[in-house]
Amino acid sequence: MFEGFEEVRVQAGEASIFVRFGGKGPPVVLLHGHPRTSATWHRVAPLLVEAGHTVVCPDLRGYGRSRGPRFTTDHAGYCKRAVARDVVAVMRHLGHPRFALAGHDRGGAVALRLVLDHPEAVSGAAFLDCLPLTEHLSRITVGFATQWWHWFFFAQPDVPERVITADPDSWYRGDPDVMGRENYDEWQQAIRNPDVVRAMLEDYRAGLSIDRQHEEADRAAGARITCPAMALWSLQDDLEELHGDPLAIWRRWADDVRGHGIDSGHHMAEQAPEALACALTEFLQPKAADAGL
């Protein structure tokens, strides 16, 4: 995986972030979702390098080989605001004060927080199979609660850790043929680490508490995404089925947003890498001049 890429560990305040990076040209950060690591991008990242980009793939705080601070009852150490600061620190360390980014799933929540908290750093943002957390929570239906029950299970204290670590293979059910063997092996190592499992749960606990509060404050203040934005969603998953047109929802947050569905299951970087890379390349190419490169 990631032939020609370098690996580095960046100290970002209270967090230690594992990063893969490679290529030359306008920088783009790829933020993975739950329960993956940066290896989920192993098919997409080389295609973006071929298209003329510097590609940076970090493990989010607490996921994979990245580590965060001690766990606290307010979950602040794993809130999206803290993780967004990690990304900014990583990119400055690599010499990229301004960059584009794409976030999938929970990485999309980090991307939203980064755009709102650090608008000067972002030239464009793509949100993959996700909505703002508060948009999900304001649309809770029986269907949502039935299909996305894990959000609320993960928020419970102590019990999820015991359930998941008792048999992580049965809980997460990865497929090496779909994921790619090296990606699968790296992911297997991560989900067998109790500290990683706890950090991934803290991500969800923060989502229903401090992250929700941050988004609600943004809405009350009229904060908006001012850079160009793109939303892509999986046609074989349930985002559109549960909530309707994702673009209509993202337009509540963004001044300039476009996008479309991708013929894929939820993990589109693994299941439809060519289609995803093509969409990202088309979106990112006009950002070259804006990125200052």
Coordinates of C-alpha atoms in Angstrom, one line a residue:
M1 CA 0.0 0.0 0.0
F2 CA 0.9 3.7 -0.5
E3 CA 4.0 3.0 -2.6
G4 CA 6.1 6.1 -2.7
F5 CA 4.4 7.6 0.4
E6 CA 6.3 8.7 3.5
E7 CA 5.2 8.1 7.1
V8 CA 5.7 10.4 10.0
R9 CA 4.4 10.9 13.5
V10 CA 3.5 14.5 14.3
Q11 CA 3.0 15.8 17.9
A12 CA 0.0 18.0 17.9
G13 CA -0.4 19.3 21.4
E14 CA -1.8 16.5 23.6
A15 CA -2.1 14.1 20.6
S16 CA 0.4 12.1 18.6
I17 CA -0.8 11.7 15.0
F18 CA 0.4 9.1 12.5
V19 CA 0.4 10.4 9.0
R20 CA 1.0 9.1 5.5
F21 CA 1.8 11.6 2.7
G22 CA 3.0 11.6 -0.8
G23 CA 2.9 13.3 -4.2
K24 CA 3.5 16.9 -5.4
G25 CA 1.1 19.7 -6.1
P26 CA -2.0 21.2 -4.4
P27 CA -2.4 19.5 -1.0
V28 CA -5.5 17.5 0.0
V29 CA -6.1 15.8 3.3
L30 CA -8.2 12.6 3.4
L31 CA -10.0 11.9 6.7
H32 CA -11.2 8.4 7.3
G33 CA -14.3 7.4 9.2
H34 CA -15.2 4.8 11.8
P35 CA -13.9 2.2 12.4
R36 CA -11.2 2.5 9.7
T37 CA -7.7 4.0 9.6
S38 CA -5.9 6.1 7.0
A39 CA -5.2 2.8 5.2
T40 CA -8.8 2.9 3.9
W41 CA -7.5 5.4 1.3
H42 CA -4.9 3.1 -0.2
R43 CA -6.8 2.8 -3.5
V44 CA -7.8 6.5 -3.8
A45 CA -4.6 8.3 -2.6
P46 CA -2.4 7.0 -5.5
L47 CA -5.0 8.2 -8.0
L48 CA -5.0 11.7 -6.6
V49 CA -1.2 11.7 -6.6
E50 CA -1.4 10.8 -10.3
A51 CA -3.8 13.7 -10.8
G52 CA -1.2 16.1 -9.5
H53 CA -1.9 16.4 -5.7
T54 CA 0.1 16.1 -2.5
V55 CA -2.1 13.7 -0.5
V56 CA -2.0 13.5 3.3
C57 CA -3.7 10.7 5.1
P58 CA -3.7 10.9 8.9
D59 CA -5.1 8.4 11.4
L60 CA -7.6 10.5 13.4
R61 CA -6.9 11.1 17.0
G62 CA -7.2 7.8 18.9
Y63 CA -7.8 5.7 15.7
G64 CA -5.2 3.4 14.2
R65 CA -1.7 4.4 15.2
S66 CA -2.6 7.9 16.4
R67 CA -3.0 8.6 20.1
G68 CA -4.9 11.2 22.1
P69 CA -5.1 12.4 25.7
R70 CA -6.5 10.5 28.7
F71 CA -10.3 10.0 28.6
T72 CA -12.5 12.4 30.6
T73 CA -16.1 12.4 31.5
D74 CA -16.8 15.4 29.2
H75 CA -15.2 13.7 26.2
A76 CA -13.6 17.0 25.2
G77 CA -10.3 15.3 24.4
Y78 CA -11.9 13.5 21.4
C79 CA -14.3 16.2 20.2
K80 CA -14.2 17.2 16.6
R81 CA -12.8 20.6 17.5
A82 CA -9.7 19.0 19.0
V83 CA -9.3 16.6 16.1
A84 CA -9.6 19.5 13.6
R85 CA -6.8 21.2 15.4
D86 CA -4.7 18.1 15.0
V87 CA -5.2 18.2 11.2
V88 CA -4.2 21.9 11.0
A89 CA -1.1 21.2 13.1
V90 CA -0.2 18.2 10.8
M91 CA -0.5 20.3 7.7
R92 CA 1.5 23.2 9.1
H93 CA 4.2 20.7 10.1
L94 CA 4.3 19.4 6.5
G95 CA 4.4 23.0 5.1
H96 CA 0.8 23.4 4.0
P97 CA -1.0 26.2 5.8
R98 CA -3.8 26.1 3.3
F99 CA -5.3 22.9 1.8
A100 CA -8.3 21.1 0.5
L101 CA -9.9 18.2 2.4
A102 CA -12.3 15.3 2.1
G103 CA -13.9 13.6 5.1
H104 CA -15.8 10.3 5.1
D105 CA -18.3 9.3 7.8
R106 CA -16.9 10.6 11.2
G107 CA -14.1 12.2 9.2
G108 CA -16.8 14.3 7.6
A109 CA -17.7 15.7 11.0
V110 CA -14.1 16.6 11.6
A111 CA -14.0 18.2 8.1
L112 CA -17.1 20.3 9.0
R113 CA -15.6 21.5 12.3
L114 CA -12.3 22.3 10.6
V115 CA -14.0 24.4 7.9
L116 CA -16.0 26.3 10.5
D117 CA -13.2 26.8 13.0
H118 CA -10.3 27.4 10.5
P119 CA -11.8 28.8 7.3
E120 CA -8.6 30.5 6.3
A121 CA -6.9 27.1 6.1
V122 CA -9.4 25.4 3.7
S123 CA -9.6 25.9 0.0
G124 CA -12.4 23.4 -0.5
A125 CA -14.1 20.6 1.4
A126 CA -15.7 17.3 0.3
F127 CA -18.1 15.5 2.6
L128 CA -18.5 11.8 1.9
D129 CA -21.5 9.8 3.0
C130 CA -22.2 12.1 6.0
L131 CA -24.3 15.1 7.2
P132 CA -23.7 17.5 10.1
L133 CA -24.3 15.6 13.3
T134 CA -27.1 17.9 14.4
E135 CA -28.9 17.3 11.1
H136 CA -29.0 13.6 11.8
L137 CA -30.2 14.2 15.4
S138 CA -32.9 16.6 14.4
R139 CA -34.3 14.0 12.0
I140 CA -34.6 11.0 14.4
T141 CA -37.2 8.6 13.2
V142 CA -38.0 5.0 14.0
G143 CA -36.0 4.1 10.8
F144 CA -33.0 6.1 11.9
A145 CA -33.1 4.7 15.4
T146 CA -33.4 1.2 14.1
Q147 CA -30.6 1.4 11.5
W148 CA -28.3 3.8 13.4
W149 CA -28.8 2.5 16.9
H150 CA -25.1 2.1 17.4
W151 CA -24.8 5.9 17.8
F152 CA -26.7 5.6 21.0
F153 CA -25.2 2.3 22.1
F154 CA -21.7 3.7 21.7
A155 CA -22.7 6.7 23.9
Q156 CA -23.4 4.4 26.9
P157 CA -20.6 4.2 29.6
D158 CA -18.5 1.1 29.9
V159 CA -20.8 -1.5 28.3
P160 CA -19.8 -0.9 24.6
E161 CA -16.1 -1.5 25.4
R162 CA -16.9 -4.9 27.0
V163 CA -19.1 -6.0 24.1
I164 CA -16.7 -5.0 21.3
T165 CA -13.4 -6.1 22.8
A166 CA -15.0 -9.5 23.6
D167 CA -15.1 -10.3 19.9
P168 CA -14.0 -7.4 17.6
D169 CA -14.2 -9.6 14.5
S170 CA -17.8 -10.5 15.0
W171 CA -18.7 -6.9 15.8
Y172 CA -17.0 -5.1 12.9
R173 CA -17.0 -7.9 10.3
G174 CA -14.4 -6.7 7.8
D175 CA -13.7 -8.4 4.5
P176 CA -10.1 -8.6 3.3
D177 CA -11.3 -9.2 -0.3
V178 CA -13.2 -5.9 -0.3
M179 CA -10.8 -3.9 1.9
G180 CA -7.6 -5.2 0.4
R181 CA -5.4 -7.5 2.5
E182 CA -2.9 -4.9 3.9
N183 CA -5.7 -2.4 4.7
Y184 CA -7.6 -5.3 6.4
D185 CA -4.5 -6.4 8.4
E186 CA -3.8 -2.9 9.6
W187 CA -7.5 -2.4 10.6
Q188 CA -7.5 -5.8 12.4
Q189 CA -4.5 -4.6 14.5
A190 CA -6.3 -1.4 15.4
I191 CA -9.7 -3.0 16.5
R192 CA -7.9 -5.4 18.8
N193 CA -6.4 -2.6 20.8
P194 CA -8.7 -1.7 23.7
D195 CA -7.4 1.9 23.8
V196 CA -8.3 2.3 20.1
V197 CA -11.8 0.9 20.8
R198 CA -12.3 3.2 23.7
A199 CA -11.1 6.2 21.7
M200 CA -13.5 5.4 18.8
L201 CA -16.3 5.2 21.3
E202 CA -15.2 8.6 22.8
D203 CA -15.6 10.0 19.2
Y204 CA -19.3 9.0 19.3
R205 CA -19.8 10.1 22.9
A206 CA -18.4 13.5 22.0
G207 CA -20.7 13.6 19.0
L208 CA -23.9 13.4 21.1
S209 CA -22.6 15.9 23.6
I210 CA -19.9 18.5 23.1
D211 CA -19.9 18.2 19.3
R212 CA -23.6 18.7 19.2
Q213 CA -23.3 21.8 21.4
H214 CA -20.6 23.2 19.1
E215 CA -22.8 22.7 16.0
E216 CA -25.9 24.2 17.7
A217 CA -23.8 27.3 18.6
D218 CA -22.7 27.6 15.0
R219 CA -26.3 27.5 13.8
A220 CA -27.4 30.0 16.3
A221 CA -24.5 32.3 15.3
G222 CA -25.3 31.9 11.6
A223 CA -21.9 30.3 10.8
R224 CA -21.6 28.9 7.3
I225 CA -19.2 27.0 5.0
T226 CA -17.8 29.7 2.8
C227 CA -15.3 27.7 0.7
P228 CA -16.5 25.5 -2.2
A229 CA -18.0 22.3 -1.0
M230 CA -19.0 18.9 -2.4
A231 CA -21.2 16.2 -1.0
L232 CA -21.0 12.6 -2.2
W233 CA -23.1 9.8 -0.9
S234 CA -23.3 6.0 -1.3
L235 CA -26.3 4.9 -3.4
Q236 CA -26.2 1.4 -1.8
D237 CA -26.3 2.8 1.7
D238 CA -29.2 4.5 3.5
L239 CA -28.3 8.2 3.9
E240 CA -30.6 9.4 1.1
E241 CA -33.3 6.9 2.0
L242 CA -33.4 8.1 5.6
H243 CA -33.0 11.9 5.1
G244 CA -33.8 12.7 1.5
D245 CA -31.6 14.8 -0.8
P246 CA -28.3 15.3 1.0
L247 CA -27.5 18.3 -1.1
A248 CA -30.6 20.1 0.1
I249 CA -29.4 19.5 3.7
W250 CA -25.9 20.6 3.0
R251 CA -27.2 23.8 1.4
R252 CA -28.4 24.8 4.9
W253 CA -24.7 25.0 5.8
A254 CA -22.8 25.9 2.7
D255 CA -23.0 28.8 0.2
D256 CA -21.5 26.8 -2.7
V257 CA -22.1 23.0 -2.7
R258 CA -22.6 20.5 -5.4
G259 CA -22.4 16.7 -5.6
H260 CA -24.1 13.4 -6.4
G261 CA -24.4 9.8 -5.4
I262 CA -21.7 7.2 -5.9
D263 CA -22.7 3.6 -6.8
S264 CA -21.1 2.0 -3.8
G265 CA -21.7 0.8 -0.3
H266 CA -20.8 3.0 2.7
H267 CA -17.0 2.5 2.5
M268 CA -16.7 4.1 -1.0
A269 CA -12.9 4.6 -0.8
E270 CA -12.6 0.8 -0.8
Q271 CA -15.6 -0.2 -2.9
A272 CA -15.6 2.5 -5.6
P273 CA -12.1 4.1 -5.5
E274 CA -12.0 5.1 -9.2
A275 CA -15.4 6.8 -9.2
L276 CA -14.5 8.6 -5.9
A277 CA -11.1 9.7 -7.1
C278 CA -12.6 11.0 -10.3
A279 CA -15.2 13.1 -8.5
L280 CA -12.6 14.4 -6.1
T281 CA -10.2 15.3 -8.9
E282 CA -12.8 17.2 -10.8
F283 CA -13.7 19.1 -7.6
L284 CA -10.2 19.8 -6.5
Q285 CA -8.5 20.8 -9.8
P286 CA -9.9 24.4 -9.8
K287 CA -8.5 24.8 -6.2
A288 CA -4.9 24.6 -7.4
A289 CA -4.4 28.4 -7.7
D290 CA -6.4 29.0 -4.5
A291 CA -4.1 26.7 -2.6
G292 CA -1.2 29.0 -3.5
L293 CA 0.7 26.3 -5.4

